[in-house]
Structure formats: C-alpha cells, structure tokens
mmCIF file of C-alpha atoms and ligand atoms in Angstrom:
data_model
loop_
_atom_site.group_PDB
_atom_site.id
_atom_site.type_symbol
_atom_site.label_atom_id
_atom_site.label_comp_id
_atom_site.label_asym_id
_atom_site.label_seq_id
_atom_site.Cartn_x
_atom_site.Cartn_y
_atom_site.Cartn_z
ATOM 1 C CA UNK A 1 2.412 -21.749 0.743
ATOM 2 C CA UNK A 2 4.006 -17.929 1.318
ATOM 3 C CA UNK A 3 1.412 -15.311 0.527
ATOM 4 C CA UNK A 4 2.147 -11.359 -0.195
ATOM 5 C CA UNK A 5 0.157 -8.936 -0.542
ATOM 6 C CA UNK A 6 0.260 -7.372 -4.331
ATOM 7 C CA UNK A 7 -0.832 -4.887 -6.518
ATOM 8 C CA UNK A 8 -2.725 -6.483 -10.031
ATOM 9 C CA UNK A 9 -1.919 -5.044 -13.801
ATOM 10 C CA UNK A 10 -3.461 -6.337 -16.511
ATOM 11 C CA UNK A 11 -3.549 -9.785 -14.769
ATOM 12 C CA UNK A 12 0.478 -9.121 -14.188
ATOM 13 C CA UNK A 13 1.453 -9.178 -9.742
ATOM 14 C CA UNK A 14 3.553 -6.744 -8.909
ATOM 15 C CA UNK A 15 5.083 -7.153 -5.760
ATOM 16 C CA UNK A 16 6.701 -4.742 -3.139
ATOM 17 C CA UNK A 17 10.559 -4.276 -3.476
ATOM 18 C CA UNK A 18 11.021 -5.500 0.255
ATOM 19 C CA UNK A 19 8.662 -8.709 -0.622
ATOM 20 C CA UNK A 20 10.699 -9.370 -3.992
ATOM 21 C CA UNK A 21 13.621 -9.564 -2.031
ATOM 22 C CA UNK A 22 11.742 -11.655 0.716
ATOM 23 C CA UNK A 23 10.837 -13.625 -2.125
ATOM 24 C CA UNK A 24 14.515 -14.130 -4.256
ATOM 25 C CA UNK A 25 16.843 -13.807 -1.102
ATOM 26 C CA UNK A 26 14.888 -15.236 1.307
ATOM 27 C CA UNK A 27 12.896 -17.914 0.385
ATOM 28 C CA UNK A 28 15.149 -18.526 -2.810
ATOM 29 C CA UNK A 29 12.219 -18.909 -5.127
ATOM 30 C CA UNK A 30 12.926 -20.200 -8.585
ATOM 31 C CA UNK A 31 10.767 -20.186 -12.104
ATOM 32 C CA UNK A 32 7.872 -22.447 -11.913
ATOM 33 C CA UNK A 33 7.711 -21.693 -8.192
ATOM 34 C CA UNK A 34 3.762 -21.030 -6.979
ATOM 35 C CA UNK A 35 3.565 -18.439 -4.333
ATOM 36 C CA UNK A 36 -0.085 -16.996 -3.386
ATOM 37 C CA UNK A 37 -0.601 -13.823 -3.642
ATOM 38 C CA UNK A 38 -3.444 -11.178 -2.537
ATOM 39 C CA UNK A 39 -4.392 -8.664 -4.600
ATOM 40 C CA UNK A 40 -8.329 -6.385 -4.260
ATOM 41 C CA UNK A 41 -9.589 -8.136 -1.934
ATOM 42 C CA UNK A 42 -8.936 -11.713 -3.777
ATOM 43 C CA UNK A 43 -6.659 -14.423 -2.896
ATOM 44 C CA UNK A 44 -5.107 -15.999 -5.863
ATOM 45 C CA UNK A 45 -2.403 -18.773 -7.272
ATOM 46 C CA UNK A 46 0.236 -17.423 -8.875
ATOM 47 C CA UNK A 47 2.997 -18.744 -10.618
ATOM 48 C CA UNK A 48 6.769 -17.517 -10.803
ATOM 49 C CA UNK A 49 7.326 -17.520 -15.113
ATOM 50 C CA UNK A 50 10.478 -15.587 -14.889
ATOM 51 C CA UNK A 51 13.119 -14.029 -12.246
ATOM 52 C CA UNK A 52 15.096 -11.220 -14.321
ATOM 53 C CA UNK A 53 13.287 -9.857 -14.800
ATOM 54 C CA UNK A 54 10.495 -10.630 -12.197
ATOM 55 C CA UNK A 55 6.855 -11.876 -13.557
ATOM 56 C CA UNK A 56 4.912 -13.320 -11.829
ATOM 57 C CA UNK A 57 1.086 -14.369 -13.743
ATOM 58 C CA UNK A 58 -2.247 -15.630 -12.140
ATOM 59 C CA UNK A 59 -2.569 -19.234 -12.136
ATOM 60 C CA UNK A 60 -5.848 -19.366 -10.646
ATOM 61 C CA UNK A 61 -8.465 -17.747 -7.753
ATOM 62 C CA UNK A 62 -8.452 -19.131 -4.045
ATOM 63 C CA UNK A 63 -11.624 -19.635 -3.287
ATOM 64 C CA UNK A 64 -11.429 -18.687 0.917
ATOM 65 C CA UNK A 65 -13.744 -17.073 3.305
ATOM 66 C CA UNK A 66 -11.012 -15.318 5.721
ATOM 67 C CA UNK A 67 -12.424 -12.003 6.265
ATOM 68 C CA UNK A 68 -15.772 -11.756 8.900
ATOM 69 C CA UNK A 69 -19.046 -11.014 7.570
ATOM 70 C CA UNK A 70 -18.880 -7.157 9.341
ATOM 71 C CA UNK A 71 -16.708 -4.547 9.836
ATOM 72 C CA UNK A 72 -14.907 -5.320 13.627
ATOM 73 C CA UNK A 73 -13.350 -2.036 15.349
ATOM 74 C CA UNK A 74 -10.857 -2.518 18.290
ATOM 75 C CA UNK A 75 -10.524 0.565 20.456
ATOM 76 C CA UNK A 76 -7.160 -0.227 22.648
ATOM 77 C CA UNK A 77 -5.143 2.174 25.073
ATOM 78 C CA UNK A 78 -1.673 2.118 24.927
ATOM 79 C CA UNK A 79 0.469 -0.384 27.034
ATOM 80 C CA UNK A 80 3.477 -1.015 28.899
ATOM 81 C CA UNK A 81 5.689 -3.585 26.517
ATOM 82 C CA UNK A 82 5.687 -5.481 23.524
ATOM 83 C CA UNK A 83 1.689 -5.485 24.173
ATOM 84 C CA UNK A 84 0.756 -2.902 21.582
ATOM 85 C CA UNK A 85 2.499 -5.317 19.154
ATOM 86 C CA UNK A 86 1.286 -8.367 20.870
ATOM 87 C CA UNK A 87 -2.671 -6.998 19.832
ATOM 88 C CA UNK A 88 -1.518 -5.573 16.501
ATOM 89 C CA UNK A 89 -1.007 -9.225 15.715
ATOM 90 C CA UNK A 90 -3.945 -11.377 17.624
ATOM 91 C CA UNK A 91 -6.549 -8.516 16.925
ATOM 92 C CA UNK A 92 -5.245 -9.225 12.594
ATOM 93 C CA UNK A 93 -5.998 -13.038 13.075
ATOM 94 C CA UNK A 94 -9.033 -12.957 14.781
ATOM 95 C CA UNK A 95 -10.604 -10.331 12.176
ATOM 96 C CA UNK A 96 -10.560 -7.069 12.943
ATOM 97 C CA UNK A 97 -10.880 -4.141 10.180
ATOM 98 C CA UNK A 98 -9.652 -1.195 12.329
ATOM 99 C CA UNK A 99 -7.753 -0.937 14.937
ATOM 100 C CA UNK A 100 -7.871 2.823 16.939
ATOM 101 C CA UNK A 101 -5.082 3.442 19.838
ATOM 102 C CA UNK A 102 -6.582 5.528 22.632
ATOM 103 C CA UNK A 103 -5.228 7.318 25.644
ATOM 104 C CA UNK A 104 -7.137 7.722 28.299
ATOM 105 C CA UNK A 105 -6.938 8.952 31.974
ATOM 106 C CA UNK A 106 -5.430 5.748 33.363
ATOM 107 C CA UNK A 107 -3.079 4.412 30.472
ATOM 108 C CA UNK A 108 0.053 3.982 32.111
ATOM 109 C CA UNK A 109 2.236 4.661 29.082
ATOM 110 C CA UNK A 110 2.057 7.897 27.635
ATOM 111 C CA UNK A 111 2.012 8.394 23.742
ATOM 112 C CA UNK A 112 1.982 11.648 22.193
ATOM 113 C CA UNK A 113 1.236 11.419 17.627
ATOM 114 C CA UNK A 114 5.094 12.225 16.923
ATOM 115 C CA UNK A 115 6.251 9.396 19.307
ATOM 116 C CA UNK A 116 3.299 7.239 17.236
ATOM 117 C CA UNK A 117 4.147 8.370 13.782
ATOM 118 C CA UNK A 118 7.729 7.446 14.668
ATOM 119 C CA UNK A 119 6.199 4.056 15.748
ATOM 120 C CA UNK A 120 3.491 3.397 12.721
ATOM 121 C CA UNK A 121 5.903 1.729 10.433
ATOM 122 C CA UNK A 122 6.974 -1.147 12.604
ATOM 123 C CA UNK A 123 3.315 -1.159 13.747
ATOM 124 C CA UNK A 124 1.985 -1.682 10.025
ATOM 125 C CA UNK A 125 4.525 -4.416 9.276
ATOM 126 C CA UNK A 126 3.430 -6.204 12.183
ATOM 127 C CA UNK A 127 -0.327 -5.937 10.833
ATOM 128 C CA UNK A 128 0.914 -6.800 6.999
ATOM 129 C CA UNK A 129 2.755 -10.270 8.371
ATOM 130 C CA UNK A 130 -0.123 -11.457 10.190
ATOM 131 C CA UNK A 131 -2.921 -10.728 7.462
ATOM 132 C CA UNK A 132 -0.681 -12.857 5.496
ATOM 133 C CA UNK A 133 0.016 -15.597 7.741
ATOM 134 C CA UNK A 134 -3.601 -16.101 8.827
ATOM 135 C CA UNK A 135 -4.389 -15.806 5.212
ATOM 136 C CA UNK A 136 -6.390 -12.706 5.644
ATOM 137 C CA UNK A 137 -7.394 -10.658 1.933
ATOM 138 C CA UNK A 138 -7.013 -7.587 3.531
ATOM 139 C CA UNK A 139 -4.581 -5.925 5.746
ATOM 140 C CA UNK A 140 -5.891 -3.865 8.460
ATOM 141 C CA UNK A 141 -6.243 -0.201 9.012
ATOM 142 C CA UNK A 142 -4.122 1.041 12.255
ATOM 143 C CA UNK A 143 -5.598 4.828 13.597
ATOM 144 C CA UNK A 144 -3.584 6.413 16.802
ATOM 145 C CA UNK A 145 -3.631 8.175 19.049
ATOM 146 C CA UNK A 146 -7.327 9.721 20.175
ATOM 147 C CA UNK A 147 -9.078 10.507 23.388
ATOM 148 C CA UNK A 148 -12.333 9.545 24.504
ATOM 149 C CA UNK A 149 -13.130 13.193 23.741
ATOM 150 C CA UNK A 150 -11.992 12.787 19.933
ATOM 151 C CA UNK A 151 -12.465 9.585 19.259
ATOM 152 C CA UNK A 152 -12.681 9.614 15.214
ATOM 153 C CA UNK A 153 -16.213 9.294 13.435
ATOM 154 C CA UNK A 154 -14.898 5.325 12.319
ATOM 155 C CA UNK A 155 -14.988 4.614 15.992
ATOM 156 C CA UNK A 156 -19.119 4.304 16.015
ATOM 157 C CA UNK A 157 -20.501 0.950 14.861
ATOM 158 C CA UNK A 158 -23.457 -0.245 14.922
ATOM 159 C CA UNK A 159 -22.741 -2.315 17.665
ATOM 160 C CA UNK A 160 -20.363 -0.149 20.764
ATOM 161 C CA UNK A 161 -19.107 -2.670 23.284
ATOM 162 C CA UNK A 162 -17.053 -1.114 26.167
ATOM 163 C CA UNK A 163 -15.297 -3.371 28.531
ATOM 164 C CA UNK A 164 -15.974 -2.208 32.324
ATOM 165 C CA UNK A 165 -14.327 -4.211 35.108
ATOM 166 C CA UNK A 166 -16.509 -3.056 37.524
ATOM 167 C CA UNK A 167 -18.980 -4.992 35.684
ATOM 168 C CA UNK A 168 -16.967 -8.205 35.911
ATOM 169 C CA UNK A 169 -19.218 -11.188 36.653
ATOM 170 C CA UNK A 170 -22.591 -8.609 37.062
ATOM 171 C CA UNK A 171 -23.007 -7.428 33.383
ATOM 172 C CA UNK A 172 -24.024 -9.123 30.278
ATOM 173 C CA UNK A 173 -20.930 -10.452 28.099
ATOM 174 C CA UNK A 174 -22.195 -9.083 25.028
ATOM 175 C CA UNK A 175 -25.946 -8.513 24.683
ATOM 176 C CA UNK A 176 -25.469 -8.680 21.075
ATOM 177 C CA UNK A 177 -28.068 -7.479 18.769
ATOM 178 C CA UNK A 178 -30.710 -10.438 17.318
ATOM 179 C CA UNK A 179 -29.491 -8.337 13.714
ATOM 180 C CA UNK A 180 -25.693 -9.435 12.856
ATOM 181 C CA UNK A 181 -24.050 -5.902 12.140
ATOM 182 C CA UNK A 182 -20.582 -4.244 12.417
ATOM 183 C CA UNK A 183 -19.462 -4.212 16.129
ATOM 184 C CA UNK A 184 -16.625 -1.584 17.924
ATOM 185 C CA UNK A 185 -15.080 -3.471 20.989
ATOM 186 C CA UNK A 186 -13.428 -0.501 23.436
ATOM 187 C CA UNK A 187 -10.549 -2.245 26.304
ATOM 188 C CA UNK A 188 -9.443 0.141 28.952
ATOM 189 C CA UNK A 189 -5.983 0.049 30.341
ATOM 190 C CA UNK A 190 -3.945 -1.467 32.773
ATOM 191 C CA UNK A 191 -4.641 1.334 35.392
ATOM 192 C CA UNK A 192 -8.680 1.159 34.447
ATOM 193 C CA UNK A 193 -11.381 3.072 33.309
ATOM 194 C CA UNK A 194 -12.065 6.213 35.500
ATOM 195 C CA UNK A 195 -16.017 6.117 36.364
ATOM 196 C CA UNK A 196 -16.747 9.370 34.037
ATOM 197 C CA UNK A 197 -14.869 7.738 31.281
ATOM 198 C CA UNK A 198 -17.324 4.831 30.731
ATOM 199 C CA UNK A 199 -20.043 7.957 31.588
ATOM 200 C CA UNK A 200 -19.004 9.280 28.782
ATOM 201 C CA UNK A 201 -18.787 6.274 26.647
ATOM 202 C CA UNK A 202 -22.537 5.879 27.465
ATOM 203 C CA UNK A 203 -23.484 8.716 26.880
ATOM 204 C CA UNK A 204 -21.990 8.467 23.699
ATOM 205 C CA UNK A 205 -23.728 5.116 22.957
ATOM 206 C CA UNK A 206 -21.598 2.447 24.196
ATOM 207 C CA UNK A 207 -22.561 -0.419 25.985
ATOM 208 C CA UNK A 208 -20.649 -1.266 29.171
ATOM 209 C CA UNK A 209 -20.011 -5.453 29.626
ATOM 210 C CA UNK A 210 -18.499 -7.133 31.872
ATOM 211 C CA UNK A 211 -16.010 -10.089 30.274
ATOM 212 C CA UNK A 212 -16.537 -12.720 32.891
ATOM 213 C CA UNK A 213 -15.485 -12.882 36.797
ATOM 214 C CA UNK A 214 -11.745 -12.330 36.120
ATOM 215 C CA UNK A 215 -9.744 -9.636 36.084
ATOM 216 C CA UNK A 216 -8.596 -9.999 32.529
ATOM 217 C CA UNK A 217 -5.054 -7.892 31.645
ATOM 218 C CA UNK A 218 -5.736 -5.758 28.587
ATOM 219 C CA UNK A 219 -4.021 -7.411 26.252
ATOM 220 C CA UNK A 220 -6.364 -10.562 27.800
ATOM 221 C CA UNK A 221 -9.504 -8.711 27.259
ATOM 222 C CA UNK A 222 -8.606 -7.634 23.687
ATOM 223 C CA UNK A 223 -8.651 -11.319 22.406
ATOM 224 C CA UNK A 224 -10.910 -12.966 24.712
ATOM 225 C CA UNK A 225 -13.246 -9.837 23.380
ATOM 226 C CA UNK A 226 -12.900 -10.421 19.901
ATOM 227 C CA UNK A 227 -12.774 -14.253 20.243
ATOM 228 C CA UNK A 228 -16.367 -13.775 21.259
ATOM 229 C CA UNK A 229 -17.385 -11.515 19.061
ATOM 230 C CA UNK A 230 -15.731 -13.429 15.637
ATOM 231 C CA UNK A 231 -18.391 -16.960 16.907
ATOM 232 C CA UNK A 232 -20.952 -14.440 17.169
ATOM 233 C CA UNK A 233 -20.643 -13.078 13.481
ATOM 234 C CA UNK A 234 -19.044 -16.789 12.130
ATOM 235 C CA UNK A 235 -21.933 -19.016 13.421
ATOM 236 C CA UNK A 236 -24.700 -19.012 11.936
ATOM 237 C CA UNK A 237 -26.842 -19.915 14.594
ATOM 238 C CA UNK A 238 -26.415 -17.382 16.753
HETATM 239 N N1 SAM B 301 -9.214 -2.535 37.457
HETATM 240 C C1 SAM B 301 -8.639 -3.272 36.566
HETATM 241 C C2 SAM B 301 -7.487 -3.902 38.325
HETATM 242 O O1 SAM B 301 -8.335 -3.926 39.245
HETATM 243 O O2 SAM B 301 -7.068 -4.452 37.308
HETATM 244 C C3 SAM B 301 -7.411 -2.988 36.065
HETATM 245 C C4 SAM B 301 -8.051 -3.169 34.510
HETATM 246 S S1 SAM B 301 -8.221 -4.241 33.382
HETATM 247 C C5 SAM B 301 -6.118 -4.906 34.092
HETATM 248 C C6 SAM B 301 -8.036 -3.940 32.008
HETATM 249 C C7 SAM B 301 -9.034 -3.661 31.029
HETATM 250 O O3 SAM B 301 -9.601 -4.572 30.996
HETATM 251 C C8 SAM B 301 -9.966 -3.123 32.211
HETATM 252 O O4 SAM B 301 -10.548 -1.349 31.690
HETATM 253 C C9 SAM B 301 -11.244 -4.004 30.796
HETATM 254 O O5 SAM B 301 -11.647 -2.783 29.953
HETATM 255 C C10 SAM B 301 -10.824 -4.408 30.564
HETATM 256 N N2 SAM B 301 -11.746 -6.208 31.525
HETATM 257 C C11 SAM B 301 -10.551 -6.703 32.429
HETATM 258 N N3 SAM B 301 -11.233 -7.906 33.498
HETATM 259 C C12 SAM B 301 -12.514 -7.633 32.952
HETATM 260 C C13 SAM B 301 -13.812 -8.221 33.144
HETATM 261 N N4 SAM B 301 -13.620 -9.388 33.632
HETATM 262 N N5 SAM B 301 -15.218 -7.744 32.811
HETATM 263 C C14 SAM B 301 -14.910 -6.662 31.693
HETATM 264 N N6 SAM B 301 -13.873 -6.059 31.496
HETATM 265 C C15 SAM B 301 -12.719 -6.537 31.731
#
C-alpha cells in the first residue's frame, strides 16, 4: 500500500502538492481507496473520502516499530558519481536519523556550500522516498558540507566511531558499550583518512575501528557499519 508523509490537522490528512499529484494521477486513487500516511512520527491507515476536493480521513493507527531505539548519525565523505545518493537511500533504509556530508583532505570530489544547496532538494527527495518505501516514521535530517575541524554539535553522540582502514583486521569491530546509546559512525573517503585526521578525531572523542580484514569502498563501509550498529541496537540479547 502506498505511503505518504503528511500533516494531520483536526484528524484530517493534508498531503503536499507533489504527493496529491502522485496519489491522483500516478496511483489513480479513487474514492474509498485506502492509503498509509505518516504524521507526527506515527503511521495510520487512511481512507479517501472524496477526490475533489480531496478529503482523506484517518481510519486506524498502524502499530509498527520501524525506528531504531537510539539515534544513529552517519558522517559520510563527498564521494564520486552517485555514491552519495546511493548511501542516502541505504542509510535511510538502515534507520539512520542524521546524515552529515563531510569534506576531508583526500576527498576526490569537492563540493562547496553553494553546490550542496543546489543538490539538497534532490538529496532530500531521495531521503523522503526511501523513508516512505522502508516504512520509516521520520525522514533523516541531512547536513552539509562540514570539515573535521568544524563538525556540528550533533555530530557527537554517546558512542562515536571512525572507520580507519589502516586498522583493517587489527582493531576491534565496534567495541560497543554494554549500555546502549546514540551512536555516530564516521566513514572516510575513497582516498582514505590522513593520519592526522584520525588523530584529531580521537582527540574529539572518536574511537578508530576496523571493519574487518578487507578494504571496503566508502559506500560499502557505510552500509556494513550501519548494519552492525542496527543489529547491536535492535538485538535485545546484545
Ligand atoms: N585506504 C583505502 C584503500 O587503500 O583503498 C582507501 C579508503 S576506503 C576505500 C574508504 C573508507 O572506508 C576508509 O577511509 C574507511 O573509513 C572505510 N574502510 C574501508 N575498509 C575498512 C576496513 N577494513 N576497516 C576500517 N575502515 C574501512
């Protein structure tokens, strides 16, 4: 069933213009059809009571646990081709709350603030569509473009890990604390981290970690790390 993010005003569902177009002209919805909507971080079954004017009414709440129990923040480097779009989509499916795009010394791609602002609408559309598809109750927040020396406050969680490929097969894979808590996961660029960058992150409270004995592409490292974090946070036995 199609799902939309909406606002709920006096029990009436208000969709964005783009979603109304999608509902009526792409999905060709009819009076009486049911859709799923997400409003104020809750999911509902809703029914189309009237097409013109469009009236959608909440029918029932959908009980689902699609959000991770603690906030996860991914710090991801400017990367080539469509890697950023790919990671935005996968990180959303894997439950991330915040995504911070970062420029580090060996980033092959450069993107200044103006270029990021130009791309932001497209990036946010990817986040929204991935949130609807994966039945998330929120759309991840996107921030950019930062550097290691000017990380925003929200980049720091209770547990902060930086994936350092030099540790591959030597360091720990995520030495999580027993008490679960919000997590930040920082991945380096195609060109890897400079030694001083990792040292500076350690001073800021990041723990360098290995992701195993293979050298992963930055997008693979992001997906692998977020998968391990999701398993740790959602697995009650952990
Ligand atoms: N130095 C790497 C190389 O030799 O190709 C380039 C960096 S790797 C392509 C991209 C990023 O993924 C790294 O900066 C690191 O954050 C992460 N990464 C990849 N494999 C890793 C591993 N085995 N352990 C820890 N981090 C890894």
